[in-house]
mmCIF file of C-alpha atoms and ligand atoms in Angstrom:
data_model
loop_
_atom_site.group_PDB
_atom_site.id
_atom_site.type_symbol
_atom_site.label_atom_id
_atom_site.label_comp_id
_atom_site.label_asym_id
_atom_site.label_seq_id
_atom_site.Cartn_x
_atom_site.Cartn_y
_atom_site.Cartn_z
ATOM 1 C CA UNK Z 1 59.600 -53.425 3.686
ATOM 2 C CA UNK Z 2 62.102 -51.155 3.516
ATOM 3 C CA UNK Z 3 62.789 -47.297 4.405
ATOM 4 C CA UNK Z 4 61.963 -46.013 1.803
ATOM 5 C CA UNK Z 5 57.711 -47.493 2.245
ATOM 6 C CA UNK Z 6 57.875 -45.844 6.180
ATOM 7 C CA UNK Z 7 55.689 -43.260 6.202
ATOM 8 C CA UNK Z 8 55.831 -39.121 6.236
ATOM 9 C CA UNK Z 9 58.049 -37.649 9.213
ATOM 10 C CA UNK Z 10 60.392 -35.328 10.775
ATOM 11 C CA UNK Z 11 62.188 -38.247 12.631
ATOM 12 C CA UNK Z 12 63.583 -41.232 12.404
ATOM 13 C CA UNK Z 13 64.516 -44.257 14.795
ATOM 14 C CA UNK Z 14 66.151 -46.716 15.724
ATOM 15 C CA UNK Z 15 63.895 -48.837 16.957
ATOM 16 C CA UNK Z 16 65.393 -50.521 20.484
ATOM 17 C CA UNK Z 17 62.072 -51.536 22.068
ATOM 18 C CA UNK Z 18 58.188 -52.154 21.814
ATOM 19 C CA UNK Z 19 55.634 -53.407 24.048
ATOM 20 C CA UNK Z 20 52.434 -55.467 23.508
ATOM 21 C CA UNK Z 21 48.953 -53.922 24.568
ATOM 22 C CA UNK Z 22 45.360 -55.065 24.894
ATOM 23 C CA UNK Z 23 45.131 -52.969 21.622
ATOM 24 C CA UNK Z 24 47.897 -54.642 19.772
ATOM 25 C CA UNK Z 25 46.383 -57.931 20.476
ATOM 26 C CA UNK Z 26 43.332 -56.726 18.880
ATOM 27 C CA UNK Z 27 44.679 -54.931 16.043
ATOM 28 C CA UNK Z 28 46.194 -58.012 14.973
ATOM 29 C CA UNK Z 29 43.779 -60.203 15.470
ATOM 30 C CA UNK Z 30 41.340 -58.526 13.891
ATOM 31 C CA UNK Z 31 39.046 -58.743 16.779
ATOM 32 C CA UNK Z 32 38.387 -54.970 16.490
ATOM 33 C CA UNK Z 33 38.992 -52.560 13.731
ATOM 34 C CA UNK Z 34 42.098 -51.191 15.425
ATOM 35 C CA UNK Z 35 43.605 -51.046 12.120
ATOM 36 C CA UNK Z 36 42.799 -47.719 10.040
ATOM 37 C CA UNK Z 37 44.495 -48.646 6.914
ATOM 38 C CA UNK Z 38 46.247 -51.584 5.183
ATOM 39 C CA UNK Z 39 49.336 -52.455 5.095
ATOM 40 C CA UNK Z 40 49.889 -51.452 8.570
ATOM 41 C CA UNK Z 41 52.908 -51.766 10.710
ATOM 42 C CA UNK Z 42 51.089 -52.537 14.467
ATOM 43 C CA UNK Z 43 52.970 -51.682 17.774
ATOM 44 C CA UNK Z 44 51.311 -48.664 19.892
ATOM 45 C CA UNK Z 45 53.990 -48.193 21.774
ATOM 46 C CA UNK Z 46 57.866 -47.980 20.999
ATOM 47 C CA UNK Z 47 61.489 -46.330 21.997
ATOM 48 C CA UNK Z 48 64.158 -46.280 20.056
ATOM 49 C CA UNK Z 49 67.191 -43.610 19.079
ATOM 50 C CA UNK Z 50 67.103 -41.251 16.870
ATOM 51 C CA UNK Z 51 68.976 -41.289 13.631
ATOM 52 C CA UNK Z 52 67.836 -38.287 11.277
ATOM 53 C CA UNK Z 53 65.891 -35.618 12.557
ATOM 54 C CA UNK Z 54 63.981 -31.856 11.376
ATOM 55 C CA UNK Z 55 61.994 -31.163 14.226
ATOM 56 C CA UNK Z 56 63.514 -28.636 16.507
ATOM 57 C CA UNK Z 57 63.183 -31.036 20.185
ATOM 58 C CA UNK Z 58 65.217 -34.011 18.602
ATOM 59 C CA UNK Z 59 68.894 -34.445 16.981
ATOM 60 C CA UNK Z 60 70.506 -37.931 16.038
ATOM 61 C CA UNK Z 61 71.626 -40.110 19.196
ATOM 62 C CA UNK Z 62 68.964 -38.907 21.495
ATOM 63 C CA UNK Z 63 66.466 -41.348 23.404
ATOM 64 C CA UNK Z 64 62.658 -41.066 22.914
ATOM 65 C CA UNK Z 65 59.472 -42.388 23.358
ATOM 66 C CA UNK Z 66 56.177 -42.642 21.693
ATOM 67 C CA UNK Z 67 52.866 -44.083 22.690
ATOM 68 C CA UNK Z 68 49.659 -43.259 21.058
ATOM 69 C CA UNK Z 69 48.711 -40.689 18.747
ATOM 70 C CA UNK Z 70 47.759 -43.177 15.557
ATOM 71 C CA UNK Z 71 50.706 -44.997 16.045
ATOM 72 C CA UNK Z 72 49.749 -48.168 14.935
ATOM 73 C CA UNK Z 73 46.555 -47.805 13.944
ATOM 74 C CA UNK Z 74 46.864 -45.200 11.724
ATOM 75 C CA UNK Z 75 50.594 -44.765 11.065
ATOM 76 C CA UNK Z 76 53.271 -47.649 11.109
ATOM 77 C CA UNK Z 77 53.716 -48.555 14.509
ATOM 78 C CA UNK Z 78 56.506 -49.656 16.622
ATOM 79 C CA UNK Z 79 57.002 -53.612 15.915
ATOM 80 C CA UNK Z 80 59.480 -52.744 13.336
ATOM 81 C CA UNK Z 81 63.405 -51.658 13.173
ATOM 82 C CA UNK Z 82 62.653 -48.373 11.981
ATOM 83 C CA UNK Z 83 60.421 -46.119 12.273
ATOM 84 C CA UNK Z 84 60.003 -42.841 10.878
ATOM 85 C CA UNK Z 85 57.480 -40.251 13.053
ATOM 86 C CA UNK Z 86 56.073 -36.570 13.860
ATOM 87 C CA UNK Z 87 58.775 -35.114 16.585
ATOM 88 C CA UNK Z 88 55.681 -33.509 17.845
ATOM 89 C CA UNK Z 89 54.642 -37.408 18.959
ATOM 90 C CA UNK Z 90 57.791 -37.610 20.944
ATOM 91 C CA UNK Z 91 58.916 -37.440 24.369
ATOM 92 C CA UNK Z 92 62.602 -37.786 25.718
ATOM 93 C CA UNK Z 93 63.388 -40.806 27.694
ATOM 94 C CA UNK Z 94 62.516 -39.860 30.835
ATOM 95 C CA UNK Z 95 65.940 -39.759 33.294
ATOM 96 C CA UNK Z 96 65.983 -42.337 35.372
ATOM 97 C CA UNK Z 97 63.879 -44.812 33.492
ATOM 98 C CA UNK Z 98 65.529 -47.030 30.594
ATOM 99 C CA UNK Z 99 64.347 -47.737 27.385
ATOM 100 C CA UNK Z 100 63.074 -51.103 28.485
ATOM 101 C CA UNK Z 101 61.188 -49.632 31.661
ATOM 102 C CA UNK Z 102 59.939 -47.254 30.116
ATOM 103 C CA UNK Z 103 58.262 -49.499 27.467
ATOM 104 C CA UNK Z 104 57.376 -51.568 30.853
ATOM 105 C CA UNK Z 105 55.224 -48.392 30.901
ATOM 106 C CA UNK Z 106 54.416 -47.370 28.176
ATOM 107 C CA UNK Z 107 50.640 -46.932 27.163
ATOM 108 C CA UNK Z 108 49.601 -48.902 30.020
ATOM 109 C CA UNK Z 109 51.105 -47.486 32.404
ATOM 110 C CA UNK Z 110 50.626 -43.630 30.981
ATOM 111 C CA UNK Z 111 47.542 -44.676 31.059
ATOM 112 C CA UNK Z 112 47.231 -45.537 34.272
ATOM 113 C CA UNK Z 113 48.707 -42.308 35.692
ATOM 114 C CA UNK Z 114 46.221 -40.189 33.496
ATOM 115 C CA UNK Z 115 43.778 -42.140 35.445
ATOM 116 C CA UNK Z 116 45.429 -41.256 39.071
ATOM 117 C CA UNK Z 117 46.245 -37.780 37.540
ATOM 118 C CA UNK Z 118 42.474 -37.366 36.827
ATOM 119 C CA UNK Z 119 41.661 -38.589 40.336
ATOM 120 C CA UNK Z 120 43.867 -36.048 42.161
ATOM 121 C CA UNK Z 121 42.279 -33.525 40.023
ATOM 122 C CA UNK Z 122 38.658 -34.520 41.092
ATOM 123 C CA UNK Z 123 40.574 -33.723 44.336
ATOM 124 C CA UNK Z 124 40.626 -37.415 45.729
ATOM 125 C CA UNK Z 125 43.329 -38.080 48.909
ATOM 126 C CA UNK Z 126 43.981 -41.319 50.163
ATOM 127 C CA UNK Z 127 42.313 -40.237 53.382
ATOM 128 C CA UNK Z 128 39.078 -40.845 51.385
ATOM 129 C CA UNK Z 129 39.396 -44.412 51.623
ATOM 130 C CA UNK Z 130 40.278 -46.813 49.702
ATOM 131 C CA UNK Z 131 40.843 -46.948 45.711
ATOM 132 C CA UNK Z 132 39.196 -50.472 43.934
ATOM 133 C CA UNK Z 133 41.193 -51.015 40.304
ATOM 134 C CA UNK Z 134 39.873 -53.674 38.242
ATOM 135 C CA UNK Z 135 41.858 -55.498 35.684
ATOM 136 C CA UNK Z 136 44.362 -55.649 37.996
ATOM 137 C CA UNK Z 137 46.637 -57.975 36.870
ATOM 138 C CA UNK Z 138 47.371 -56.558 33.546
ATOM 139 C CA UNK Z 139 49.120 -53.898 32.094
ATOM 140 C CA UNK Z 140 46.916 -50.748 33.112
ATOM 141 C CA UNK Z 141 46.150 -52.811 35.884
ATOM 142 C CA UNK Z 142 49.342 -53.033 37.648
ATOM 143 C CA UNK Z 143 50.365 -50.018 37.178
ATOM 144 C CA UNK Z 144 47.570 -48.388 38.625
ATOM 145 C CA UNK Z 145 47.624 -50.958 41.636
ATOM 146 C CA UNK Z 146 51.787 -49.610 41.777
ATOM 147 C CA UNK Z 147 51.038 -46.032 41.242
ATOM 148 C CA UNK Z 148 47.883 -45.764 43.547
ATOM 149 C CA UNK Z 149 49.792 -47.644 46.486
ATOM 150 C CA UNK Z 150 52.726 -45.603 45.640
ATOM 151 C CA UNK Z 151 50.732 -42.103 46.188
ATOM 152 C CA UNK Z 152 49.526 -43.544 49.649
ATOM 153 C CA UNK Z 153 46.126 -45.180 48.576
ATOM 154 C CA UNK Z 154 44.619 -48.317 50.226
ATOM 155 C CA UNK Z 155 44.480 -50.355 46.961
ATOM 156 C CA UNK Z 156 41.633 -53.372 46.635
ATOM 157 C CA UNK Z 157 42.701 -55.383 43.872
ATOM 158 C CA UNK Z 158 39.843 -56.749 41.496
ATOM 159 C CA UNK Z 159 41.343 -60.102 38.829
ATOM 160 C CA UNK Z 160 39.970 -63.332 37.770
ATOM 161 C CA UNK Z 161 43.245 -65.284 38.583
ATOM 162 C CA UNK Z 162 43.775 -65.929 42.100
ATOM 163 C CA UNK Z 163 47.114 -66.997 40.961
ATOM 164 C CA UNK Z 164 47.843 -63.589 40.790
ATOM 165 C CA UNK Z 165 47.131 -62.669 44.527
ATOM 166 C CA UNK Z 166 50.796 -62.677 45.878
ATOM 167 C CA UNK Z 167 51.745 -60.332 42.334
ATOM 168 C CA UNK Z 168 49.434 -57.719 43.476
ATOM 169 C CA UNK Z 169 50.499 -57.601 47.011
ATOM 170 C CA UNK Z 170 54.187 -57.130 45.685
ATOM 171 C CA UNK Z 171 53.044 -54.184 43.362
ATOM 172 C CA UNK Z 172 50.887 -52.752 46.596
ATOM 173 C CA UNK Z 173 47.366 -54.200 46.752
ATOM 174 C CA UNK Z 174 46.024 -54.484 50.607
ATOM 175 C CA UNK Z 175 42.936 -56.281 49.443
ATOM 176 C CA UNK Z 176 42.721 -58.793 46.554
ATOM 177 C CA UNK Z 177 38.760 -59.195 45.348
ATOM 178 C CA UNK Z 178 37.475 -61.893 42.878
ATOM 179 C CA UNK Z 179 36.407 -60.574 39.487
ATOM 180 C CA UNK Z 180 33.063 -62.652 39.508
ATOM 181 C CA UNK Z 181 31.839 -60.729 42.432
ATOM 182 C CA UNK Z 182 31.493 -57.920 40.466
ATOM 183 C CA UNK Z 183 30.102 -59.367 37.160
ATOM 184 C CA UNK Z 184 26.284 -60.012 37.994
ATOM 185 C CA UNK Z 185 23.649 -56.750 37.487
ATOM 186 C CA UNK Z 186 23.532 -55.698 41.029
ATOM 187 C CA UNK Z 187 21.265 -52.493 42.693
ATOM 188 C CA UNK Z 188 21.594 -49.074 41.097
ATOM 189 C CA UNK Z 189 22.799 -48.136 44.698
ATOM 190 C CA UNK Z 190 25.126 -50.573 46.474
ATOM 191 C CA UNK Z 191 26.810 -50.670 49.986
ATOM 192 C CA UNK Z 192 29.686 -47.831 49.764
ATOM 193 C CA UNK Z 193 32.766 -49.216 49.560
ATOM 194 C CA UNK Z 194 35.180 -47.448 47.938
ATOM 195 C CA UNK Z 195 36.422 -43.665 47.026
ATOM 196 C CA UNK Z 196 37.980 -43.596 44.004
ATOM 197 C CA UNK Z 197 37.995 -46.521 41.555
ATOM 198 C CA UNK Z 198 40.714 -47.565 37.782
ATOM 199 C CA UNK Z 199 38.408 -49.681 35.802
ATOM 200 C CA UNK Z 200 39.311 -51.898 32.944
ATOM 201 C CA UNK Z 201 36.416 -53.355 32.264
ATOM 202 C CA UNK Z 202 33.293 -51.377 31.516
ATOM 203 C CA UNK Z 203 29.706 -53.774 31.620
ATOM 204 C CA UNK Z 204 28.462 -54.494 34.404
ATOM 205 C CA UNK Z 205 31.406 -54.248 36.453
ATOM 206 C CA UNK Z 206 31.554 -50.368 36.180
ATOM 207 C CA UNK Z 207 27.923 -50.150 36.908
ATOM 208 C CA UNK Z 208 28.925 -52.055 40.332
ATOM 209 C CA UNK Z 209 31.855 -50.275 40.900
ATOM 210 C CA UNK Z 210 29.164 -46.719 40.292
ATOM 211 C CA UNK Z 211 26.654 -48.369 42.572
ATOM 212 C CA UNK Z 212 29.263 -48.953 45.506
ATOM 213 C CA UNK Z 213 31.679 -46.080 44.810
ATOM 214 C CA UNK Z 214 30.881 -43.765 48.154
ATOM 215 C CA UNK Z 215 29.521 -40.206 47.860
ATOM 216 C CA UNK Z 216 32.055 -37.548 46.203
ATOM 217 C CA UNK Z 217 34.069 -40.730 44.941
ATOM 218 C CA UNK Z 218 34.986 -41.158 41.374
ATOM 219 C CA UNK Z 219 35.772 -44.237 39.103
ATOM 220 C CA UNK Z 220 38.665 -43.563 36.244
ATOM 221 C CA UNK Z 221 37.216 -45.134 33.440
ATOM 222 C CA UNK Z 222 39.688 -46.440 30.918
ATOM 223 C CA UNK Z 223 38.877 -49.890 29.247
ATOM 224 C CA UNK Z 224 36.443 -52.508 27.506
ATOM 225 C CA UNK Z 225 37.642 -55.640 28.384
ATOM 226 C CA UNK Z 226 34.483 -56.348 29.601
ATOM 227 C CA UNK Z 227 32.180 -54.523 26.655
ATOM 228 C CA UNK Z 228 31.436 -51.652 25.693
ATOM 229 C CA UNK Z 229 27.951 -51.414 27.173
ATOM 230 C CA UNK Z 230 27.440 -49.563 30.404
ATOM 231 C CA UNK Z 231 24.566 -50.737 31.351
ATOM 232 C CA UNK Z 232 23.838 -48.069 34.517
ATOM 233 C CA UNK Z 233 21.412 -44.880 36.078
ATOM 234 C CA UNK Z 234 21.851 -41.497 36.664
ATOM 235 C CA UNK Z 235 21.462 -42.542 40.540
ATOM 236 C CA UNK Z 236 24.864 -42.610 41.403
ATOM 237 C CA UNK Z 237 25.228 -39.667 39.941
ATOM 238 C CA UNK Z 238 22.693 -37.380 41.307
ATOM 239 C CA UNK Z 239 21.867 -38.789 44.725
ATOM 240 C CA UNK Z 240 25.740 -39.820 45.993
ATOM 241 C CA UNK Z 241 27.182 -36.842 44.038
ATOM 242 C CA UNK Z 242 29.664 -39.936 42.217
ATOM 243 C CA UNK Z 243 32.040 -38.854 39.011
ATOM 244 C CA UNK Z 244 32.725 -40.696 36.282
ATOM 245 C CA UNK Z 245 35.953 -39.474 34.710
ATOM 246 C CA UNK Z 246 36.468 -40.666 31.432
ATOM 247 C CA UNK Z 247 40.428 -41.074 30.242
ATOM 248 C CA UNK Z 248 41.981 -42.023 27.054
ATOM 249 C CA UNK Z 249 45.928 -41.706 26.582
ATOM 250 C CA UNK Z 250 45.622 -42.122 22.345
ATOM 251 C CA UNK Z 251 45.284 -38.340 21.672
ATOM 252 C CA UNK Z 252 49.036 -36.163 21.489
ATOM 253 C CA UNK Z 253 48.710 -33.274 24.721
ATOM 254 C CA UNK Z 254 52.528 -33.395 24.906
ATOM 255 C CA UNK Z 255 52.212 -31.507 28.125
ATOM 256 C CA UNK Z 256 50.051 -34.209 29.819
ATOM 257 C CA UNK Z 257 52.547 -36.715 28.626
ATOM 258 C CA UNK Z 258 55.588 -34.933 29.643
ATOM 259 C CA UNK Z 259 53.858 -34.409 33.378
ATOM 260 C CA UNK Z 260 52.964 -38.019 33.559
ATOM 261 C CA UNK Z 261 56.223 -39.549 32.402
ATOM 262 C CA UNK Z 262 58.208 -37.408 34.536
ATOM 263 C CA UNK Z 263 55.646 -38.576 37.776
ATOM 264 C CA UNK Z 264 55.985 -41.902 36.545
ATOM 265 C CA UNK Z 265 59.644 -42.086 36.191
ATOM 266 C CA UNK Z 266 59.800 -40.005 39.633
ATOM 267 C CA UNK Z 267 57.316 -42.170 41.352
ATOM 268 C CA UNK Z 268 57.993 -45.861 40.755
ATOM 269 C CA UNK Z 269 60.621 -47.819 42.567
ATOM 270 C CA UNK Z 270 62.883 -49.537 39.241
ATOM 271 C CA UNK Z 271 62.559 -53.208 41.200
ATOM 272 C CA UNK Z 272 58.640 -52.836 40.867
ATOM 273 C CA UNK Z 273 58.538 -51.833 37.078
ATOM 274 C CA UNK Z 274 61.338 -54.560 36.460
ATOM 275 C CA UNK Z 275 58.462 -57.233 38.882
ATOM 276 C CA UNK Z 276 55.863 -56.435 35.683
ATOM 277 C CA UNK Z 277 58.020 -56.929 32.509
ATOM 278 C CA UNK Z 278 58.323 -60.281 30.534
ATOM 279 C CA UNK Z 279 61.085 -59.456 27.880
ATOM 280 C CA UNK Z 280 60.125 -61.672 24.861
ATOM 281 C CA UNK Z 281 62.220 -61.074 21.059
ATOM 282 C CA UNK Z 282 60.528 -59.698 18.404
ATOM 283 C CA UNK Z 283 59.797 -63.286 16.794
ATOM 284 C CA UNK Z 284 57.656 -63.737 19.284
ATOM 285 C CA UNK Z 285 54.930 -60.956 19.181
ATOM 286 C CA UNK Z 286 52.414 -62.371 17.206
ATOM 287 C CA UNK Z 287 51.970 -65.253 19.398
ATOM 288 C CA UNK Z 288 51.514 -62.623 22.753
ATOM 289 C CA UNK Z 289 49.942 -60.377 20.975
ATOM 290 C CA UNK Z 290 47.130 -63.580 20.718
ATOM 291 C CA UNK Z 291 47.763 -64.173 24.237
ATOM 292 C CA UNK Z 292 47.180 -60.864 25.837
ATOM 293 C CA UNK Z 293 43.156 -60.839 24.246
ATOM 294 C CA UNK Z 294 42.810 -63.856 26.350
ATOM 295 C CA UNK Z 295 43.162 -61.726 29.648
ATOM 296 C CA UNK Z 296 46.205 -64.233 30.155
ATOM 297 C CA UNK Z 297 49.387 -61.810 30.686
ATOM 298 C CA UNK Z 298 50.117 -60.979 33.954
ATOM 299 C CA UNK Z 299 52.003 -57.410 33.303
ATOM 300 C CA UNK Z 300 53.436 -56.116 30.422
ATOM 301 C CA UNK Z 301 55.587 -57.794 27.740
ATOM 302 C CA UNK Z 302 58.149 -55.916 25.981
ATOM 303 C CA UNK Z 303 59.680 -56.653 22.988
ATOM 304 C CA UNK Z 304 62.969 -56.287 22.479
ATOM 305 C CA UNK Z 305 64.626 -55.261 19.034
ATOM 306 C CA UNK Z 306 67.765 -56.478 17.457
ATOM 307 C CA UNK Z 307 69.103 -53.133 18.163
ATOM 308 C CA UNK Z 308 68.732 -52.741 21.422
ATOM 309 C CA UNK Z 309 71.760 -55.003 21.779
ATOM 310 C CA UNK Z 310 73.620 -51.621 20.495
ATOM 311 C CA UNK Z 311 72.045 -49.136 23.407
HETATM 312 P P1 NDP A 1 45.549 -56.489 29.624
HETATM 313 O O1 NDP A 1 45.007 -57.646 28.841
HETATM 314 O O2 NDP A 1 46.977 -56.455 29.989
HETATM 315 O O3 NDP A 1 44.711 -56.352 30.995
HETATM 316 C C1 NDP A 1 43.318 -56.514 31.051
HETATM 317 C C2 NDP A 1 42.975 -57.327 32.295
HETATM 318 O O4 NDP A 1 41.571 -57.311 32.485
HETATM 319 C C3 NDP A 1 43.341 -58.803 32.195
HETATM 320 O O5 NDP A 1 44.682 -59.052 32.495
HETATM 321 C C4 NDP A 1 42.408 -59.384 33.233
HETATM 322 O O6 NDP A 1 42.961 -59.113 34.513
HETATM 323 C C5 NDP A 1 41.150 -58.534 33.081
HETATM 324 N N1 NDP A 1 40.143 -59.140 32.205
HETATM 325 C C6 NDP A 1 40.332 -59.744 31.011
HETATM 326 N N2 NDP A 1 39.171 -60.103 30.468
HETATM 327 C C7 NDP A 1 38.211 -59.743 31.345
HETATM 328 C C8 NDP A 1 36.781 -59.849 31.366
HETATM 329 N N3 NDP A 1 36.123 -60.409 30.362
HETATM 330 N N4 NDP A 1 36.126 -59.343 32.425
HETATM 331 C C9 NDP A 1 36.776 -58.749 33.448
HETATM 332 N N5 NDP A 1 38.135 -58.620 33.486
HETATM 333 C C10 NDP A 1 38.829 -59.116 32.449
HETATM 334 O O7 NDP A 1 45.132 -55.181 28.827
HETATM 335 P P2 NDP A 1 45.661 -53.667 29.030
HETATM 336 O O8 NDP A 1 46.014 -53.452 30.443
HETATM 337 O O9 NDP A 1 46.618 -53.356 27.947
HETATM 338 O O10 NDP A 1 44.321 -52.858 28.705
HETATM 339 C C11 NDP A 1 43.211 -52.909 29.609
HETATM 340 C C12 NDP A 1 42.022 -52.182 29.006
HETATM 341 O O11 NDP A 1 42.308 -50.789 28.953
HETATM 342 C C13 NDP A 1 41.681 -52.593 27.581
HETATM 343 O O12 NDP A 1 40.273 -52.519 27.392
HETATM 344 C C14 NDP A 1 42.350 -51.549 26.724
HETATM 345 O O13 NDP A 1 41.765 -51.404 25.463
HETATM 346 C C15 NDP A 1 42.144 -50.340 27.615
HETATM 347 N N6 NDP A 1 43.102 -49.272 27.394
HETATM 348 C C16 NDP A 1 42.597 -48.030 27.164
HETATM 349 C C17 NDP A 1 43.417 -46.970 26.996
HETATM 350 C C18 NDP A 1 42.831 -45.617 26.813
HETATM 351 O O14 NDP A 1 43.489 -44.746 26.240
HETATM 352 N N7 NDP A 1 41.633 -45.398 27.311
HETATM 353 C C19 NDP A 1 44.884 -47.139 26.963
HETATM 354 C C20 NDP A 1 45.329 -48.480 27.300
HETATM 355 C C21 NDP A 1 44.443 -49.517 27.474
HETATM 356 P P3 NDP A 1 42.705 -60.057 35.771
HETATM 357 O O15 NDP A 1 43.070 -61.434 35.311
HETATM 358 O O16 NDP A 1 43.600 -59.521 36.833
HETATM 359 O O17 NDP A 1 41.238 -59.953 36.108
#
């Protein structure tokens, strides 16, 4: 393709980076109708520099991200050189991160601060015990296990690879608990365990995580890795006073963004971001983006473009 097929916007990029998500992996393998239109250009979630811009926020040279907001699904997406987008999709680089930590970030780990965002909102503390994130290992994963720990929270870490145990405990986790023990239909009202809860995976395991989450407590629900069912009562609900707060970081609220990049550049240590990034080139995408519907990346993978060699 070439510039001229991108399609309608007041900006243009550079594109220096991209990053592979859960989503990406099932855009392009089909697994899911991700994909709104054909051809599309995938990629969620890119930075890059700008090199022609009309909208008022953004002149040539300056360093932005975008994550979300029909990028693609519905508009061509960041694993490409160029892209051309609405400024109103934008955000500045954050100071202090760089392009390639903040694409370490990116929708995962926006994501995962809209989840701790809507947590402190509820009015959760860590002195309400401890916080349960399933998924751990991935991309939302770890970054809620970082950002959680980070904000003072006792963090038990739910994944399916034990391999990943000493991972966790770098990014924070105190606990590390074995995804099967939360994958069998269990009592609509469990021992309570924890306060506040990041959940990946939907099913049965959010019905668990309901049934055990203590009264007041609330489970961030973000992701469908385990199905889309939720297969739970109203009893957690109306006799433990439990929340279930529902978050989803595709929609533009360029406010929300701008608060939750700034927390996330302010909060995480660089080291810790760096600990979750696998830098692949761009030739290899495809073959990740397979990998990552497998539940087999530990982290995030970003994918760096040719001209990032130039920033
Ligand atoms: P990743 O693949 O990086 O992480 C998902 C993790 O879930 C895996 O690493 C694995 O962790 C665990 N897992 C995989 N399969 C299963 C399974 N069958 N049952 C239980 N656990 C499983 O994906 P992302 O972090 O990018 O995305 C996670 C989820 O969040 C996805 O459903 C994605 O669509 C959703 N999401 C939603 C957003 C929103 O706006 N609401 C934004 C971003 C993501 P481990 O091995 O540690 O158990």
């Amino acid at each position: 393709m070439d510039e001229a097929e991108l399609m309608p916007g007041d900006v243009d990029l550079d594109v220096t980076h991209s990053a592979i998500n859960y989503k990406d992996g099932l855009a392009i393998t089909g697994e899911r109708p991700v994909v709104r239109r054909f051809p599309m250009i995938p990629g969620v979630d890119l930075a890059g520099r700008v090199t022609r811009s009309t909208h008022p926020d953004f002149k040539p040279g300056d360093r932005v991200v975008a994550t979300g907001c029909g990028v693609g699904e519905s508009h061509f997406g960041g694993f490409a050189e160029k892209a051309r987008l609405n400024g109103d999709w934008l955000t500045h680089l954050p100071d202090g991160l760089t392009a390639a930590r903040a694409m370490t970030a990116g929708t995962a780990g926006l994501t995962a601060m809209f989840c701790l965002l809507a947590l402190e909102r509820h009015g959760l503390t860590p002195a309400d015990g401890t916080a349960i994130v399933t998924g751990a290992a991935g991309g939302v994963g770890s970054f809620a296990v970082a950002l959680l720990a980070r904000s003072g929270w006792r963090v038990a870490a739910v994944t399916g690879r034990e391999s990943e145990a000493d991972y966790l405990r770098q990014l924070g986790a105190s606990e590390i608990l074995a995804r099967d023990a939360f994958t069998t239909p269990g009592k609509l009202l469990q021992e309570q365990r924890f306060a506040a809860g990041v959940d990946m995976v939907g099913g049965v395991t959010l019905a668990n995580l309901l049934a055990q989450t203590r009264c007041d407590g609330a489970i961030a629900a973000c992701g469908n890795v385990g199905g889309m069912d939720l297969p739970t009562s109203v009893a957690p609900f109306i006799l433990r006073g439990v929340s279930l707060l529902g978050v989803e970081s595709v929609r533009p609220r360029i406010a929300l963004r701008r608060e939750a990049w700034g927390r996330l550049a302010a909060d995480l240590d660089p080291a810790l971001i760096d600990a979750m990034r696998e830098t692949v080139p761009f030739d290899q995408a495809l073959e990740k983006a397979k990998t990552i519907v497998r539940g087999a990346i530990r982290g995030r993978t970003v994918i760096e473009m040719p001209a990032a060699a130039d920033s």
